[in-house]
């Protein structure tokens, strides 16, 4: 039987106002670096209470600019998680810095602060097997936690370790716009926070991202780097720094600003869909639903990832669900086991067992704020049926 409901893996939550906002832009000659970009940035300062927002053309670009602003360069070490989307580690590799992975909390999938503390104390014991000789050996500079699946990492614990060791904190909140930790906004707790707007995220600009920071000097530096290294006062053909073209365009910014104006209703719809899933899936033997920490005062649902019992073969279940027309995705394939990471650093299976275990048992099922209760029912019934076979 095919998926008669045609349920996609994810869906943007766009309305006529968002579409009209884009049309308004394309009726003007200003398609880049204009008032919509400024309005989009202002919406983040207003929402988070952070002084500076730097918009960019992807979350990955945002992370990369944070790495540059934090002064992380070749051979420097940054403690981070192998259970994430690859961009969080790649942003370090772009500068030939070295991600120092530590394992995660088995319930949430977020970086385990006890292991972060241990690694910060005994960094030599945590170096990868292979390290490039060309880059030399820098020093431990930062911690890069990720708010996995929309749930904030344990930021108080991470910030305490950072303070003790004099480290910067880059909070990858690309999956967690609107989440709160002990009442504080995700992305606001480190030196820099990054959000991303690919179409499967909570809000979308097609492609896009923003960085938020209270550090004015770093904000100006990142604004320059985003714009081909042009510092304030530089003309179009003067470039104080080695920069990039990481600018967002006005169409994307207008679409984003329009969604930001109703972010809470977008997040509430996602919360409703997650609640429908939880009510049905927690009744199905062999299926674990997401665990929410007491310190997560608001979950910002990004994807809905279930975990199968160890006895159940996740990959076979994924195939069966796909065969019934339900799109699914294993989440995450561990970063340290991606081929280029194995080649560069010599990682192997068994290096981060909790990450690998969650990576083997987790499956993202269709999720978005525009799903109906009937669609959730349909997906859950098929999961129940296929588990019984
Ligand atoms: C989505 C995401 C990013 C950035 O993604 P882009 O596609 O570059 O916008 C970074 N880190 C994590 C954890 C993500 O989920």
XYZ file of C-alpha atoms and ligand atoms in Angstrom:
404
model
C 0.000 0.000 0.000
C 1.317 3.434 -0.821
C 1.124 6.526 1.309
C -2.303 7.707 0.253
C -1.836 10.823 2.318
C 1.381 11.893 0.617
C 3.054 12.870 3.847
C 6.447 14.535 3.281
C 9.469 14.222 5.601
C 9.160 17.930 6.430
C 7.339 21.000 5.177
C 7.875 24.737 5.498
C 5.084 26.593 7.281
C 4.529 29.483 4.861
C 1.452 31.676 4.543
C 0.255 34.398 2.164
C 1.977 37.126 4.189
C 5.321 35.357 3.727
C 4.720 35.039 -0.018
C 3.630 38.656 -0.292
C 6.770 39.760 1.564
C 8.925 38.125 -1.121
C 6.845 39.635 -3.914
C 7.253 43.082 -2.347
C 11.032 42.682 -2.568
C 11.108 41.570 -6.172
C 9.031 44.595 -7.116
C 11.977 46.776 -6.021
C 15.511 46.996 -7.459
C 17.126 46.224 -4.075
C 17.723 42.504 -3.842
C 20.653 42.480 -1.416
C 21.850 44.401 1.670
C 18.702 46.453 2.165
C 15.959 47.165 4.643
C 14.582 43.606 4.760
C 17.939 42.256 5.896
C 18.011 44.909 8.626
C 14.417 44.100 9.651
C 15.196 40.373 9.780
C 18.239 41.031 11.977
C 16.240 43.334 14.246
C 13.612 40.635 14.740
C 16.285 38.408 16.321
C 17.619 41.158 18.585
C 14.022 41.791 19.716
C 13.210 38.105 20.194
C 16.391 37.118 22.050
C 17.371 40.370 23.761
C 20.886 40.014 22.312
C 22.539 43.226 21.044
C 23.849 42.100 17.643
C 22.439 39.888 14.921
C 24.523 39.109 11.829
C 22.496 37.470 9.082
C 24.265 35.080 6.705
C 23.349 32.731 3.874
C 23.473 29.486 5.896
C 23.850 28.175 9.404
C 27.158 26.659 8.329
C 28.430 30.091 7.251
C 27.317 31.437 10.636
C 29.280 28.774 12.509
C 32.323 29.437 10.349
C 32.251 33.169 11.158
C 32.016 32.350 14.883
C 35.100 30.162 14.555
C 36.982 33.041 12.901
C 35.731 35.585 15.474
C 36.760 33.312 18.353
C 40.310 33.348 16.977
C 40.323 29.600 16.376
C 42.971 28.711 13.806
C 45.066 25.867 12.443
C 45.821 23.194 15.027
C 43.591 24.713 17.732
C 41.340 22.352 19.668
C 37.599 22.690 20.261
C 35.527 20.313 22.402
C 32.345 19.317 20.574
C 29.913 16.489 19.932
C 30.040 13.702 17.336
C 26.223 13.432 17.529
C 25.211 16.347 15.307
C 24.748 17.490 11.767
C 28.248 17.565 10.203
C 28.298 21.351 9.819
C 29.047 21.855 13.534
C 32.394 20.063 13.136
C 33.053 21.124 9.562
C 33.109 24.794 10.601
C 36.229 23.890 12.639
C 37.837 21.914 9.819
C 37.465 24.923 7.475
C 40.123 26.633 9.649
C 42.137 23.430 10.126
C 41.155 23.383 13.785
C 40.632 19.995 15.443
C 37.284 18.886 16.875
C 37.835 17.055 20.176
C 34.815 14.792 20.448
C 33.276 13.668 23.702
C 30.310 11.343 24.036
C 26.729 12.318 24.784
C 23.880 11.901 27.243
C 22.037 8.707 26.228
C 18.628 10.221 26.928
C 18.795 13.531 25.062
C 21.681 13.045 22.637
C 23.219 16.297 23.888
C 26.913 16.607 24.786
C 27.672 15.169 28.231
C 29.027 18.009 30.430
C 30.911 15.608 32.720
C 32.877 14.375 29.742
C 33.432 17.961 28.565
C 34.911 18.774 32.005
C 37.102 15.687 31.872
C 38.354 16.519 28.385
C 39.090 20.148 29.293
C 41.246 18.914 32.207
C 43.047 16.141 30.322
C 42.994 17.282 26.739
C 46.008 15.131 25.744
C 43.985 11.985 26.446
C 41.264 13.105 24.054
C 43.264 13.911 20.934
C 42.308 11.957 17.818
C 44.636 9.112 16.807
C 45.877 10.933 13.743
C 46.560 14.643 13.545
C 47.951 16.648 10.670
C 51.581 17.576 11.163
C 51.324 20.533 8.789
C 49.044 22.515 11.047
C 51.171 22.140 14.139
C 49.601 22.055 17.528
C 47.522 24.977 18.790
C 45.705 25.183 22.078
C 42.277 24.410 23.485
C 40.199 27.450 22.535
C 36.486 26.725 22.782
C 33.518 24.465 23.431
C 30.939 24.016 20.684
C 27.743 22.448 22.086
C 24.762 21.657 19.850
C 21.102 21.936 20.910
C 20.216 18.556 19.427
C 16.760 18.148 17.828
C 15.646 21.447 19.388
C 16.554 20.715 23.020
C 19.159 23.004 24.642
C 22.420 21.483 25.810
C 23.188 21.798 29.540
C 24.510 25.322 29.097
C 25.088 26.214 32.781
C 27.412 23.246 33.172
C 29.161 23.991 29.864
C 29.597 27.700 30.650
C 31.087 26.857 34.065
C 33.719 24.643 32.402
C 34.416 27.321 29.793
C 34.914 29.910 32.504
C 37.254 27.691 34.483
C 39.480 27.054 31.461
C 39.143 30.433 29.726
C 37.321 29.034 26.681
C 34.872 30.618 24.250
C 31.452 29.002 23.799
C 29.859 28.746 20.350
C 26.265 27.567 20.804
C 25.018 25.734 17.723
C 21.296 26.421 18.086
C 20.584 25.730 14.432
C 17.954 23.181 15.493
C 16.568 25.096 18.464
C 15.176 28.515 17.569
C 12.744 29.459 20.346
C 13.744 26.712 22.792
C 14.382 27.770 26.387
C 16.723 26.443 29.079
C 15.722 27.350 32.652
C 13.719 30.140 31.027
C 16.623 31.467 28.922
C 16.554 31.458 25.118
C 18.627 28.890 23.227
C 21.474 30.615 21.410
C 21.818 33.398 23.993
C 23.919 31.555 26.539
C 27.323 31.242 24.870
C 29.598 33.935 23.420
C 27.869 33.374 20.084
C 24.667 31.598 19.080
C 23.789 30.424 15.579
C 20.376 29.684 14.018
C 19.701 28.172 10.582
C 16.817 28.396 8.120
C 17.027 25.529 5.656
C 13.461 24.507 4.653
C 13.178 21.765 7.298
C 13.967 24.138 10.183
C 11.379 25.844 12.418
C 11.379 28.909 10.152
C 12.898 29.031 6.692
C 14.442 31.524 4.307
C 15.188 28.859 1.697
C 18.842 29.085 2.646
C 19.983 31.291 5.504
C 21.245 31.699 9.032
C 21.987 34.262 11.733
C 24.585 34.726 14.443
C 23.691 36.504 17.673
C 26.271 37.971 20.053
C 26.582 40.674 22.688
C 30.199 41.332 21.665
C 30.140 44.475 19.478
C 33.724 44.102 18.269
C 33.239 40.492 17.178
C 29.906 41.432 15.576
C 31.601 44.098 13.452
C 34.343 41.657 12.487
C 31.783 39.046 11.434
C 29.808 41.671 9.477
C 33.013 42.499 7.613
C 33.882 38.851 6.943
C 30.379 38.142 5.662
C 30.788 40.984 3.161
C 34.070 40.025 1.436
C 36.163 41.368 4.312
C 35.003 44.975 3.910
C 35.518 46.763 7.231
C 33.499 49.891 8.109
C 34.853 52.678 5.883
C 36.113 50.313 3.162
C 34.782 51.003 -0.327
C 33.335 48.234 -2.522
C 36.829 47.346 -3.731
C 38.700 47.712 -0.449
C 39.004 44.609 1.704
C 40.645 44.928 5.110
C 40.231 41.222 5.905
C 40.165 37.915 4.077
C 36.406 37.560 3.825
C 33.638 35.615 2.130
C 30.367 36.222 0.408
C 28.111 34.954 3.184
C 25.405 37.609 2.675
C 21.731 36.700 2.797
C 19.569 38.203 0.026
C 16.556 40.458 0.510
C 14.002 37.875 -0.677
C 15.188 35.405 1.955
C 15.351 38.059 4.655
C 11.811 39.257 3.883
C 10.477 35.705 4.050
C 12.285 35.175 7.359
C 11.154 38.440 8.924
C 7.564 37.614 8.037
C 7.795 34.224 9.777
C 9.583 35.716 12.795
C 6.548 37.932 13.374
C 4.503 34.784 14.174
C 7.245 32.525 15.515
C 5.330 31.576 18.629
C 2.369 30.304 16.673
C 4.713 28.374 14.339
C 6.372 26.732 17.351
C 3.032 25.986 19.021
C 1.793 24.125 15.956
C 4.949 22.002 16.019
C 4.407 21.382 19.748
C 0.889 20.154 18.988
C 2.114 17.710 16.341
C 4.818 16.414 18.717
C 2.145 15.919 21.416
C -0.039 13.918 19.004
C 2.938 11.725 18.187
C 3.892 11.242 21.807
C 0.393 10.182 22.861
C 0.260 7.506 20.168
C 3.864 6.304 20.010
C 4.397 5.902 23.747
C 1.724 3.158 23.605
C 3.706 1.129 21.059
C 6.054 -1.467 22.586
C 9.608 -1.208 21.237
C 9.373 2.519 20.477
C 10.964 5.207 22.685
C 9.742 8.789 22.338
C 12.035 11.802 22.887
C 13.133 12.529 26.459
C 12.784 16.136 27.613
C 15.032 17.356 30.464
C 13.431 19.170 33.406
C 15.684 22.155 32.578
C 14.178 22.385 29.095
C 11.487 24.946 29.806
C 10.466 25.033 26.154
C 11.301 22.413 23.590
C 11.509 23.780 20.056
C 10.615 20.732 17.982
C 12.923 20.467 14.960
C 12.572 16.828 13.935
C 10.692 14.006 15.622
C 13.164 11.206 16.275
C 11.983 7.929 17.768
C 14.311 5.236 19.051
C 13.731 1.547 18.594
C 14.532 -1.113 21.176
C 17.931 -2.752 20.745
C 16.159 -5.953 19.594
C 14.575 -4.188 16.606
C 16.579 -3.691 13.417
C 16.201 0.039 12.683
C 17.394 -0.195 9.088
C 14.907 -2.953 8.280
C 12.109 -0.950 9.884
C 13.157 2.091 7.862
C 12.931 0.061 4.655
C 9.509 -1.294 5.565
C 8.182 2.179 6.354
C 9.615 3.600 3.123
C 7.989 0.728 1.240
C 4.656 1.822 2.726
C 5.302 5.362 1.547
C 6.361 6.842 4.886
C 9.560 8.868 4.430
C 12.033 8.342 7.295
C 15.654 9.210 7.994
C 18.260 7.698 10.345
C 19.366 10.479 12.729
C 22.338 11.075 13.126
C 24.991 9.045 11.390
C 27.847 9.868 13.813
C 30.248 12.545 12.580
C 33.386 10.639 13.614
C 32.360 7.758 11.336
C 31.908 9.856 8.184
C 34.528 8.676 5.658
C 36.537 11.915 5.537
C 36.665 12.075 9.350
C 37.978 8.504 9.551
C 40.583 9.319 6.931
C 41.695 12.561 8.572
C 41.703 11.572 12.243
C 41.738 7.752 12.320
C 38.452 7.286 14.163
C 36.868 3.859 14.336
C 33.698 2.164 15.440
C 33.593 1.969 19.246
C 35.242 5.350 19.855
C 32.003 7.015 21.047
C 29.628 4.183 22.015
C 26.627 6.247 23.166
C 26.679 8.318 19.975
C 26.933 5.150 17.909
C 24.130 3.440 19.825
C 21.737 6.387 19.326
C 22.905 6.651 15.735
C 21.909 3.015 15.177
C 18.513 3.167 16.879
C 17.189 6.629 15.982
C 14.758 7.288 13.169
C 13.253 10.637 12.207
C 9.656 10.270 11.060
C 7.622 12.829 9.069
C 7.329 16.049 11.023
C 6.252 19.642 10.457
C 3.916 22.249 11.866
C 1.470 21.735 9.008
C 0.845 18.029 9.697
C -2.719 17.121 10.591
C -3.808 14.775 13.366
C -5.063 12.363 10.685
C -1.593 12.272 9.138
C -0.008 11.598 12.531
C -2.522 8.787 13.070
C -1.699 7.331 9.698
C 2.072 7.298 10.349
C 1.644 5.825 13.841
C -0.703 3.090 12.627
C 1.776 1.997 9.988
C 4.622 1.957 12.528
C 2.445 -0.176 14.841
C 1.523 -2.574 12.044
C 5.066 -3.003 10.776
C 6.412 -3.652 14.287
C 3.857 -6.449 14.756
C 4.936 -8.285 11.605
C 20.877 22.757 10.098
C 22.076 22.723 10.960
C 23.192 23.550 10.717
C 23.305 24.519 9.582
O 22.761 24.131 8.428
P 22.726 24.967 7.058
O 22.127 23.969 6.147
O 24.125 25.324 6.719
O 21.891 26.174 7.247
C 24.235 23.505 11.619
N 24.217 22.691 12.680
C 23.177 21.880 12.950
C 23.205 21.035 14.173
C 22.080 21.855 12.075
O 21.052 21.032 12.325
